[in-house]
mmCIF file with all atom_site columns, C-alpha atoms in Angstrom:
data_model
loop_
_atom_site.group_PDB
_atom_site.id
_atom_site.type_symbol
_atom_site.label_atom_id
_atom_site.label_alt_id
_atom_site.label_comp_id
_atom_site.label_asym_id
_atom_site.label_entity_id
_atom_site.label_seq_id
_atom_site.pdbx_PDB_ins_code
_atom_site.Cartn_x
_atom_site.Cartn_y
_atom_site.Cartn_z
_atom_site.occupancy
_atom_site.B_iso_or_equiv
_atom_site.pdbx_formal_charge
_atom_site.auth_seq_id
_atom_site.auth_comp_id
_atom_site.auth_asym_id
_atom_site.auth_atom_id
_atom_site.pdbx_PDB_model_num
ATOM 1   C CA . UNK P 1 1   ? -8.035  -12.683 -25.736 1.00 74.00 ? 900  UNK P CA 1
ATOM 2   C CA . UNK P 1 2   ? -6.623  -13.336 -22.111 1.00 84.00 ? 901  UNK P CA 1
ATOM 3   C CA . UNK P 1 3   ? -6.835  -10.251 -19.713 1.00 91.00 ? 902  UNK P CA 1
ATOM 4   C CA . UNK P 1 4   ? -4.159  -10.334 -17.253 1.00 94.00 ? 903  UNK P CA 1
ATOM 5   C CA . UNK P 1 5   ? -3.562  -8.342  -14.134 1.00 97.00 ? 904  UNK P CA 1
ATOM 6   C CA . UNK P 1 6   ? 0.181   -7.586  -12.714 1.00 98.00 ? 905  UNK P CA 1
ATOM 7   C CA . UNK P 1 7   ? 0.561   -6.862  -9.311  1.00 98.00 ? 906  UNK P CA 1
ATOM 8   C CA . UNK P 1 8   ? 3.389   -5.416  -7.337  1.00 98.00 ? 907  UNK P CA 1
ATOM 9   C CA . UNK P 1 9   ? 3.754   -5.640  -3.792  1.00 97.00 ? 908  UNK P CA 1
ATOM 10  C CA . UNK P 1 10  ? 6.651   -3.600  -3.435  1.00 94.00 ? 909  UNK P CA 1
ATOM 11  C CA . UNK P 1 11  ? 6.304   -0.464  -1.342  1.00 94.00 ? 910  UNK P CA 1
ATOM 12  C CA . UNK P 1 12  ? 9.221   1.532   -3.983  1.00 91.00 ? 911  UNK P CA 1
ATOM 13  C CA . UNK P 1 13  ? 10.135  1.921   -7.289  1.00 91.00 ? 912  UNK P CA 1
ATOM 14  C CA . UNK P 1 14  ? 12.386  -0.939  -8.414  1.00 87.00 ? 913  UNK P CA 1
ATOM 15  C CA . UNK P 1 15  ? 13.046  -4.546  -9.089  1.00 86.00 ? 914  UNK P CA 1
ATOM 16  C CA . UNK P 1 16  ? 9.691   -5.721  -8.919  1.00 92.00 ? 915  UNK P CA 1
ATOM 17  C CA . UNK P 1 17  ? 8.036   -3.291  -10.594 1.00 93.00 ? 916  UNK P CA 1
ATOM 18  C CA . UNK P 1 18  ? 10.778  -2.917  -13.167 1.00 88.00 ? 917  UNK P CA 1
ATOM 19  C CA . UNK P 1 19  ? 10.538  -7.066  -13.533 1.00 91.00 ? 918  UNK P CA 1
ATOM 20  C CA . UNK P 1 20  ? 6.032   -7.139  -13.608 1.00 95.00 ? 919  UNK P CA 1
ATOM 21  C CA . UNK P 1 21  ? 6.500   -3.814  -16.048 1.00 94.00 ? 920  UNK P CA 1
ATOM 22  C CA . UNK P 1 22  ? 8.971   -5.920  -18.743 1.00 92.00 ? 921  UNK P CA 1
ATOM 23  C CA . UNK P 1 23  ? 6.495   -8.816  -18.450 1.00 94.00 ? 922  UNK P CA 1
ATOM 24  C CA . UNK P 1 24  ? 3.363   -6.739  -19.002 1.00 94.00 ? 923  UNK P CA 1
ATOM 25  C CA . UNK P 1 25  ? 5.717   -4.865  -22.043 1.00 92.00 ? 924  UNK P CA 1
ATOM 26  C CA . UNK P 1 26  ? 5.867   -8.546  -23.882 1.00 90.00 ? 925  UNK P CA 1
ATOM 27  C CA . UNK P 1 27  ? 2.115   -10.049 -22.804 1.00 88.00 ? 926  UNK P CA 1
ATOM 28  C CA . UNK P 1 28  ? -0.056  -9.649  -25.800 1.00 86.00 ? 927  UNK P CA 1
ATOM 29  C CA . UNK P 1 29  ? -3.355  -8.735  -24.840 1.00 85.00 ? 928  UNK P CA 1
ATOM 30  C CA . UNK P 1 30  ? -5.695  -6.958  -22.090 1.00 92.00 ? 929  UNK P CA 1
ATOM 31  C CA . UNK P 1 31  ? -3.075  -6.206  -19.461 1.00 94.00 ? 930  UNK P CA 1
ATOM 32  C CA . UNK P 1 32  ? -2.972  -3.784  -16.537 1.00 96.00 ? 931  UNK P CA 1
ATOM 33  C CA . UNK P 1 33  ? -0.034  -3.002  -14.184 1.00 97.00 ? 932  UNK P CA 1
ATOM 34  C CA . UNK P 1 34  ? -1.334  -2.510  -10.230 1.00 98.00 ? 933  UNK P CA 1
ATOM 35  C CA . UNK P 1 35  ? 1.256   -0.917  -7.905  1.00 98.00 ? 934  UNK P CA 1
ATOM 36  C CA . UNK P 1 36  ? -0.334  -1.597  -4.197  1.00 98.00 ? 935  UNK P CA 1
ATOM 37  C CA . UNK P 1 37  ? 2.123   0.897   -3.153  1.00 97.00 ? 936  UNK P CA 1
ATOM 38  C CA . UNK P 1 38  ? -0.369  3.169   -4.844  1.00 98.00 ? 937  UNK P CA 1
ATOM 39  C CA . UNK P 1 39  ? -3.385  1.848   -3.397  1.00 97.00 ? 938  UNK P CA 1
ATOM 40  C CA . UNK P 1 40  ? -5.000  2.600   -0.188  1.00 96.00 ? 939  UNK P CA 1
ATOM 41  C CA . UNK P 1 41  ? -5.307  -0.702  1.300   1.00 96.00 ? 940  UNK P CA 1
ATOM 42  C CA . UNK P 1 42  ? -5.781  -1.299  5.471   1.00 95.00 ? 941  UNK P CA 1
ATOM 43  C CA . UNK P 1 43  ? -4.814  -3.829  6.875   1.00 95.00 ? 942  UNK P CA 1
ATOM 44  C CA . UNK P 1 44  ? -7.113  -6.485  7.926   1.00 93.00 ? 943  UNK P CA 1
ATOM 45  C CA . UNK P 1 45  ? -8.695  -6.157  11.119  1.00 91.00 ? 944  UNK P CA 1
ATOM 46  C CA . UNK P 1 46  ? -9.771  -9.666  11.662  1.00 90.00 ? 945  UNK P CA 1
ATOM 47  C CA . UNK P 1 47  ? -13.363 -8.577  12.727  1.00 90.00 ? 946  UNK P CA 1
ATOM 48  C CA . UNK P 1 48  ? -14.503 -11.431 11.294  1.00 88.00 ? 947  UNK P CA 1
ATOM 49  C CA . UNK P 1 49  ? -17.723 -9.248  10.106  1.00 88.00 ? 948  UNK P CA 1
ATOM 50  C CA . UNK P 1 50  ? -17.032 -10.714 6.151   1.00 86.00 ? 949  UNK P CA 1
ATOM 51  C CA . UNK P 1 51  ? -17.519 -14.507 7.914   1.00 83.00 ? 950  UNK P CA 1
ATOM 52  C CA . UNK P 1 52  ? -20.985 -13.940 6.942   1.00 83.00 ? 951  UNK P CA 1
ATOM 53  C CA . UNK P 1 53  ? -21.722 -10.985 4.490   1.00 84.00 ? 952  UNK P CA 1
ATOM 54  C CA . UNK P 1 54  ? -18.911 -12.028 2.239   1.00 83.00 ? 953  UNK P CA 1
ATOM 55  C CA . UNK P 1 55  ? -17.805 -8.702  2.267   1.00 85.00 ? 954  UNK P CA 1
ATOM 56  C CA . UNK P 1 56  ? -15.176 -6.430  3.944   1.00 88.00 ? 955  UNK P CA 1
ATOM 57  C CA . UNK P 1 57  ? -16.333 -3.867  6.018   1.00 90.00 ? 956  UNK P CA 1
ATOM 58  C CA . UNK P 1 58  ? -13.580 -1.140  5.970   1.00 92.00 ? 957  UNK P CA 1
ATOM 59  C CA . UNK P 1 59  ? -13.980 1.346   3.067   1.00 92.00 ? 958  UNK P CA 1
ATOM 60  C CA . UNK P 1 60  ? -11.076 1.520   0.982   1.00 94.00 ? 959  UNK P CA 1
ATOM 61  C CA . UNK P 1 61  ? -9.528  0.595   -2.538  1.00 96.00 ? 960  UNK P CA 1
ATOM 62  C CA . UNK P 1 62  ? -9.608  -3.070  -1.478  1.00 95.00 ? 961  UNK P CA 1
ATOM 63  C CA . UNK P 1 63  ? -12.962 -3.262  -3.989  1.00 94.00 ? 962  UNK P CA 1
ATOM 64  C CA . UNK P 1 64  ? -11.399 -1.784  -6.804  1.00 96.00 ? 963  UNK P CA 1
ATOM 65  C CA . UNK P 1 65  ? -8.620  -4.411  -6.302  1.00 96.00 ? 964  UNK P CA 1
ATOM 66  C CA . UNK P 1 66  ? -10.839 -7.467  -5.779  1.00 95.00 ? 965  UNK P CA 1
ATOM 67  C CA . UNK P 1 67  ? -13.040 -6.532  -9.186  1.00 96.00 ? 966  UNK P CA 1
ATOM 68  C CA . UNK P 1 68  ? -9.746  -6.170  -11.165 1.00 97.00 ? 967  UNK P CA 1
ATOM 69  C CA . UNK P 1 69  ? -8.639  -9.556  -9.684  1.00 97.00 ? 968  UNK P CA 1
ATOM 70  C CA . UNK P 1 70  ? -11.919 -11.083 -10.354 1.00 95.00 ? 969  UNK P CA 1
ATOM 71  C CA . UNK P 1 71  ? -12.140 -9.417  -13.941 1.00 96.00 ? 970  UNK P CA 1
ATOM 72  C CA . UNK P 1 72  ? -8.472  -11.510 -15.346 1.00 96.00 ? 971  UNK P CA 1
ATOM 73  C CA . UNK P 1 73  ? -7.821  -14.178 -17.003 1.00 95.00 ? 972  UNK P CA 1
ATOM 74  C CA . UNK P 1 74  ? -4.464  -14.269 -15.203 1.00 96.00 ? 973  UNK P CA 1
ATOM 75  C CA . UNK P 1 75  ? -2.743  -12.914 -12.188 1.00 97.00 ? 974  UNK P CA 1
ATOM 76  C CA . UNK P 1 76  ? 1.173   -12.127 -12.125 1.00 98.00 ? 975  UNK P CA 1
ATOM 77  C CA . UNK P 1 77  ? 2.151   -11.912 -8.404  1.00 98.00 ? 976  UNK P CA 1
ATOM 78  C CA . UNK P 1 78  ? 5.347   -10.546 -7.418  1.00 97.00 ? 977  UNK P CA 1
ATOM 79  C CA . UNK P 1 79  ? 6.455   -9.197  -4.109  1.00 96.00 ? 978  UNK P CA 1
ATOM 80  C CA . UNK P 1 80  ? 10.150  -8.867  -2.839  1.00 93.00 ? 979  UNK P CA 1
ATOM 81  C CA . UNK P 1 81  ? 11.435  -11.067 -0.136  1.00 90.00 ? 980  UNK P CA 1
ATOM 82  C CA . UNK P 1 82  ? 10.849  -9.343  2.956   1.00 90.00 ? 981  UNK P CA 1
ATOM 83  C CA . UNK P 1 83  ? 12.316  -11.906 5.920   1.00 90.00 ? 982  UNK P CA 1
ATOM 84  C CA . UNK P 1 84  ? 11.350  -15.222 3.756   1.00 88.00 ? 983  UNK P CA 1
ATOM 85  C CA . UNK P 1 85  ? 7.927   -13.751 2.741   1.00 93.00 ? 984  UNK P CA 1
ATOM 86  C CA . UNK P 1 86  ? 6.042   -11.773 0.717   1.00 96.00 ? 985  UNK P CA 1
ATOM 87  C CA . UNK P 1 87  ? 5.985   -8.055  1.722   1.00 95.00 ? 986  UNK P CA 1
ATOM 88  C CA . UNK P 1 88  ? 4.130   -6.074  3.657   1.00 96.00 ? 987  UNK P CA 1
ATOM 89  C CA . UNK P 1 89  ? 1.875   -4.296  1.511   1.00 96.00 ? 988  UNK P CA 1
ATOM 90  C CA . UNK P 1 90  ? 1.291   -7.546  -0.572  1.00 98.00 ? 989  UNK P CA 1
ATOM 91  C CA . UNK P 1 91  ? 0.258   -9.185  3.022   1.00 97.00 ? 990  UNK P CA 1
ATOM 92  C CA . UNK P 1 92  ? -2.315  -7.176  3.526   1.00 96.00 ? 991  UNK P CA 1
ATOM 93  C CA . UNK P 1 93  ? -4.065  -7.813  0.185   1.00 97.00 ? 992  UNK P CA 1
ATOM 94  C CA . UNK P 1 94  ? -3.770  -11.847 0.718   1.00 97.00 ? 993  UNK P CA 1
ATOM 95  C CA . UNK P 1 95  ? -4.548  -11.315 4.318   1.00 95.00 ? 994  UNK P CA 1
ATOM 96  C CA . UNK P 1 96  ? -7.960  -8.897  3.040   1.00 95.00 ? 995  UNK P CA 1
ATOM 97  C CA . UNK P 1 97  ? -8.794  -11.897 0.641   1.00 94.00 ? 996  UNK P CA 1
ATOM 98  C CA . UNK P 1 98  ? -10.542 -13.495 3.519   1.00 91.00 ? 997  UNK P CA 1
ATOM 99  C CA . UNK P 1 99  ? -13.672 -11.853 2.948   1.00 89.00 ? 998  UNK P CA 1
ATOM 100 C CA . UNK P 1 100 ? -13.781 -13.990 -0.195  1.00 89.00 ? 999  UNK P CA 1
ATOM 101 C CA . UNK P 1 101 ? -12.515 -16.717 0.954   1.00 81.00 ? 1000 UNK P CA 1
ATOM 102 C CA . UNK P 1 102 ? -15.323 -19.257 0.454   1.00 82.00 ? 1001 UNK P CA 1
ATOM 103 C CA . UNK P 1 103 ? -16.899 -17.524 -2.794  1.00 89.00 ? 1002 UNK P CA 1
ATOM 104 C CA . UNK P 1 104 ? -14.747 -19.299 -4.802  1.00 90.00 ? 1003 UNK P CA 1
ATOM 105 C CA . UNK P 1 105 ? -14.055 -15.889 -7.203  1.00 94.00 ? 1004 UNK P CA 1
ATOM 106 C CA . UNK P 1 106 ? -10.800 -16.537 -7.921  1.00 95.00 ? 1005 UNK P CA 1
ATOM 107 C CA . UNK P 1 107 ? -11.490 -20.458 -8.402  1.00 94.00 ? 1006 UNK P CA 1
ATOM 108 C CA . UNK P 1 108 ? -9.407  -21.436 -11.552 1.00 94.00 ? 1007 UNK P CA 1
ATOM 109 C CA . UNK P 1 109 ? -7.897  -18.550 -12.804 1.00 96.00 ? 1008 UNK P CA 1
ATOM 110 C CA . UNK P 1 110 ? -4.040  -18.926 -13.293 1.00 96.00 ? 1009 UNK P CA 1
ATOM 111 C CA . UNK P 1 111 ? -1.485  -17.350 -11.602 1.00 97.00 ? 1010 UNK P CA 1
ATOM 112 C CA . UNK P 1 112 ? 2.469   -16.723 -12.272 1.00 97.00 ? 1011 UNK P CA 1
ATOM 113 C CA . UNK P 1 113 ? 4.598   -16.213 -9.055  1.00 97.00 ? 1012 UNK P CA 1
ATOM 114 C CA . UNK P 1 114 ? 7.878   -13.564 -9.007  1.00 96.00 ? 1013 UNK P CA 1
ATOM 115 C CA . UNK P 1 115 ? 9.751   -13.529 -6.032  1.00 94.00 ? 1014 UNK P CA 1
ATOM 116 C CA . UNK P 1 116 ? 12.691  -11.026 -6.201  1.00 89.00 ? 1015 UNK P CA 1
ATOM 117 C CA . UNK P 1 117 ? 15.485  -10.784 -3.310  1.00 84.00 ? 1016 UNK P CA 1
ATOM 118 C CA . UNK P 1 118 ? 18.284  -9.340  -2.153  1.00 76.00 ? 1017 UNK P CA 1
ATOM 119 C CA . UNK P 1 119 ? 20.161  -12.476 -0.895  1.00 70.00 ? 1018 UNK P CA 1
ATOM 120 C CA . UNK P 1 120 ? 20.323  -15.851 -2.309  1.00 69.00 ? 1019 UNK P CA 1
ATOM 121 C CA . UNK P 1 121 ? 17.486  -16.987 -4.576  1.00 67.00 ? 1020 UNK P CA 1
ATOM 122 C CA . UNK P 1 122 ? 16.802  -19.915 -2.455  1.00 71.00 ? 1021 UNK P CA 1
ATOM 123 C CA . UNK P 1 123 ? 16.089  -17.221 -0.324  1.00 70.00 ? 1022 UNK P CA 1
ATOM 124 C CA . UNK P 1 124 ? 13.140  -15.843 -2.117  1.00 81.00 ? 1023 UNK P CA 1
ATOM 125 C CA . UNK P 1 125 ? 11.560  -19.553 -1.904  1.00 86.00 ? 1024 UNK P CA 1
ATOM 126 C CA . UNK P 1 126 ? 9.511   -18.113 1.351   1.00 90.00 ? 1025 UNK P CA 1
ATOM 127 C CA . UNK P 1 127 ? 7.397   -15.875 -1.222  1.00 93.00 ? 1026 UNK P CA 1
ATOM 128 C CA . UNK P 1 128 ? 6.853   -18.197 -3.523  1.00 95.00 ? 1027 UNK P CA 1
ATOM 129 C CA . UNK P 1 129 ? 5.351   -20.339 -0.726  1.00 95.00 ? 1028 UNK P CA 1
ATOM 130 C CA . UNK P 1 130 ? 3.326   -17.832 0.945   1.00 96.00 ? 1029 UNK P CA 1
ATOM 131 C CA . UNK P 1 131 ? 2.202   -16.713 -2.658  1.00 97.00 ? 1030 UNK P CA 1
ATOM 132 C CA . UNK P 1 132 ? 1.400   -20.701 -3.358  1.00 97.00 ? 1031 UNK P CA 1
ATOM 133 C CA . UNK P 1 133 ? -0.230  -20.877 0.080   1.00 96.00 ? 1032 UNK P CA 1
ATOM 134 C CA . UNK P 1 134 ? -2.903  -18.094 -0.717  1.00 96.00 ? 1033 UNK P CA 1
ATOM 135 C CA . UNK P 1 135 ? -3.384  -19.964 -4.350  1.00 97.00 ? 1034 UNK P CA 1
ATOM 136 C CA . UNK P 1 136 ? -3.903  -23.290 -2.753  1.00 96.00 ? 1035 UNK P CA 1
ATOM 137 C CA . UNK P 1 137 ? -6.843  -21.705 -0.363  1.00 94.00 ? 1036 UNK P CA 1
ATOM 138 C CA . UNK P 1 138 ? -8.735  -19.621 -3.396  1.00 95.00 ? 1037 UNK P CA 1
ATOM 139 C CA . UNK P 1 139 ? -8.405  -22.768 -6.145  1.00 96.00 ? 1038 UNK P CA 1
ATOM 140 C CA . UNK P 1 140 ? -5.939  -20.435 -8.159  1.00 97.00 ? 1039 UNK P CA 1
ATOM 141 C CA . UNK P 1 141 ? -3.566  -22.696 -10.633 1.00 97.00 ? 1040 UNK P CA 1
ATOM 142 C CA . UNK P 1 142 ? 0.244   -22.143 -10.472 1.00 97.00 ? 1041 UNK P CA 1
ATOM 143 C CA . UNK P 1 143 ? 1.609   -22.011 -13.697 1.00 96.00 ? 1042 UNK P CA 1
ATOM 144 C CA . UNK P 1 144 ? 4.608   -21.359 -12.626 1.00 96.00 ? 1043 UNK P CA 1
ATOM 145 C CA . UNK P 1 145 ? 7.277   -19.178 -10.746 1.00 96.00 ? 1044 UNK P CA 1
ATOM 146 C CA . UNK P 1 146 ? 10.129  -17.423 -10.689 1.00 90.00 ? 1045 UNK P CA 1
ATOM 147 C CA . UNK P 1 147 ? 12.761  -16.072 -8.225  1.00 90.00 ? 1046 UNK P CA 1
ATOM 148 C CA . UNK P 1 148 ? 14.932  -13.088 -8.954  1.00 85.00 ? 1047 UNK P CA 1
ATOM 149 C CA . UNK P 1 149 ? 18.415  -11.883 -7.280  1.00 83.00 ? 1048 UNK P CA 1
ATOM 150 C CA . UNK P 1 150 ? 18.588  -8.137  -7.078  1.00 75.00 ? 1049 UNK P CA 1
ATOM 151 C CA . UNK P 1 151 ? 19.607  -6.431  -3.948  1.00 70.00 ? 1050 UNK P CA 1
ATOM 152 C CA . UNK P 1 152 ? 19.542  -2.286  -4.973  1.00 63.00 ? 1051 UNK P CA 1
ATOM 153 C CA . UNK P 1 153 ? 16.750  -0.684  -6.234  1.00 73.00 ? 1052 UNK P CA 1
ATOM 154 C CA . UNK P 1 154 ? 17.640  -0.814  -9.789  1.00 74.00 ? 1053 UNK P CA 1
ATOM 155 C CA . UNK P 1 155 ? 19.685  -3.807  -10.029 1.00 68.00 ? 1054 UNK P CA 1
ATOM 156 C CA . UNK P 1 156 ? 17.418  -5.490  -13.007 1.00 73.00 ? 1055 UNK P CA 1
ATOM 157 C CA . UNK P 1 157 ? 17.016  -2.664  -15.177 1.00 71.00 ? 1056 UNK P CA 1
ATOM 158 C CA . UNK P 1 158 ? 20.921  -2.687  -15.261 1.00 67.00 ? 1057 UNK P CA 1
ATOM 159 C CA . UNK P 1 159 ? 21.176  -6.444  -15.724 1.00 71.00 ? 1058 UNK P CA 1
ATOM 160 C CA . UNK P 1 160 ? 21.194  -7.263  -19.785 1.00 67.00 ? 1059 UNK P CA 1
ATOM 161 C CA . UNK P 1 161 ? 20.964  -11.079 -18.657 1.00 77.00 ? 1060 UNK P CA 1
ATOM 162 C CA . UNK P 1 162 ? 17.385  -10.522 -17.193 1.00 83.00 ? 1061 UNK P CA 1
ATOM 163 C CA . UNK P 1 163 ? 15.838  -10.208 -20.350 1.00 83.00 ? 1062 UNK P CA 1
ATOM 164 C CA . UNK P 1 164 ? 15.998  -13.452 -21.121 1.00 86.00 ? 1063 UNK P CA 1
ATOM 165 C CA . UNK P 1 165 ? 13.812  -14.905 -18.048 1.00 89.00 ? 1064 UNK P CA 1
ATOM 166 C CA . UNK P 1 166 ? 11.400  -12.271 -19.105 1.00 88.00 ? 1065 UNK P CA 1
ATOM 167 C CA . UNK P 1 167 ? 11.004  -13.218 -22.727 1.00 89.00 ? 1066 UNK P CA 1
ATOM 168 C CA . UNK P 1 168 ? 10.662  -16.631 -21.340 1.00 91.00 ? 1067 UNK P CA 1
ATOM 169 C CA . UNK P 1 169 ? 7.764   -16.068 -18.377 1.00 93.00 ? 1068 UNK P CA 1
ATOM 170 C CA . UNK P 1 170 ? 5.861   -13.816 -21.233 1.00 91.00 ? 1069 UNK P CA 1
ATOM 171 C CA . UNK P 1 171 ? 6.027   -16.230 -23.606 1.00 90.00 ? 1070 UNK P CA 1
ATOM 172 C CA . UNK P 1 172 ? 4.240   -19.010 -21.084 1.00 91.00 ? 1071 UNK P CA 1
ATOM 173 C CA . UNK P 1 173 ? 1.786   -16.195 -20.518 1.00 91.00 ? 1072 UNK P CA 1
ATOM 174 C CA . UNK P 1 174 ? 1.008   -15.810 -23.960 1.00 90.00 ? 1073 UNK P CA 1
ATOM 175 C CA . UNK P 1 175 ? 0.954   -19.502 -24.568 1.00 90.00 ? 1074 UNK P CA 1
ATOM 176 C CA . UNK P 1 176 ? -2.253  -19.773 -22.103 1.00 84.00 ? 1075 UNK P CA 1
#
């Protein structure tokens, strides 16, 4: 049975969340929602200490994180389009990643990219690259992606045409 790991990057309550919380609804299997905006996660302070222990040395929930990460079978990444990229709470964790960066944890594990913004969906296409960037370096495979258009907090929970695009990215989950 696949184990799968959601994570939000959005600092409120809203389309992300709402969008990773319909997914995780329809995945069949181990599953686990993690809202970063509830996480106590610095930012990295490019010490360059984990270059050779591997390991991070600020004390925070950044552990808890990485174990859950390591733990799933698949990773659902979204983050709202802050300026073209992913935001900033979802920064830090890809930026904190470094420590890990040539342990090859994460190696093969599959991811799923949502990318939800507030202008034009092309316009989201900056998250799905920064998300594809930090696959690329930890040997994560894309499985695939999808970009959202919501601009008010609780534009998809109002939008009946949503549901389709959810039954559809749950479905490839549960095809794995």
């Amino acid at each position: 049975m696949q184990t799968s790991l959601l994570i939000s990057g959005s600092p409120r309550k809203g389309n992300t969340e709402f969008i990773l919380r319909s997914i995780s609804e329809q995945f069949i299997g181990n599953k686990e929602l993690l809202l970063l905006r509830e996480k106590n996660i610095k930012r990295c302070c490019g010490c360059l200490s984990c270059e050779k222990s591997k390991k991070c040395v600020q004390q925070d929930d950044i552990q808890q994180v990485f174990e859950k990460m390591k733990q799933a079978d698949v990773l659902v990444l979204g983050s709202p389009n802050y300026f073209y990229n992913v935001s900033g709470l979802m920064k830090d964790l890809i930026d904190r990643t470094n420590s890990l960066y040539k342990t090859n944890v994460f190696k093969g594990k599959k991811v799923f990219l949502v990318a939800v913004s507030g202008g034009q969906v092309k316009n989201s296409q900056g998250v799905i690259e920064a998300f594809s960037s930090f696959a690329k370096i930890h040997g994560l495979k894309i499985i695939g992606s999808h970009c959202f258009q919501f601009f008010y907090a609780n534009d998809a929970e109002k939008n009946l045409r949503i549901a389709k695009s959810i039954k559809e990215i749950a479905g490839k989950l549960n095809s794995l």
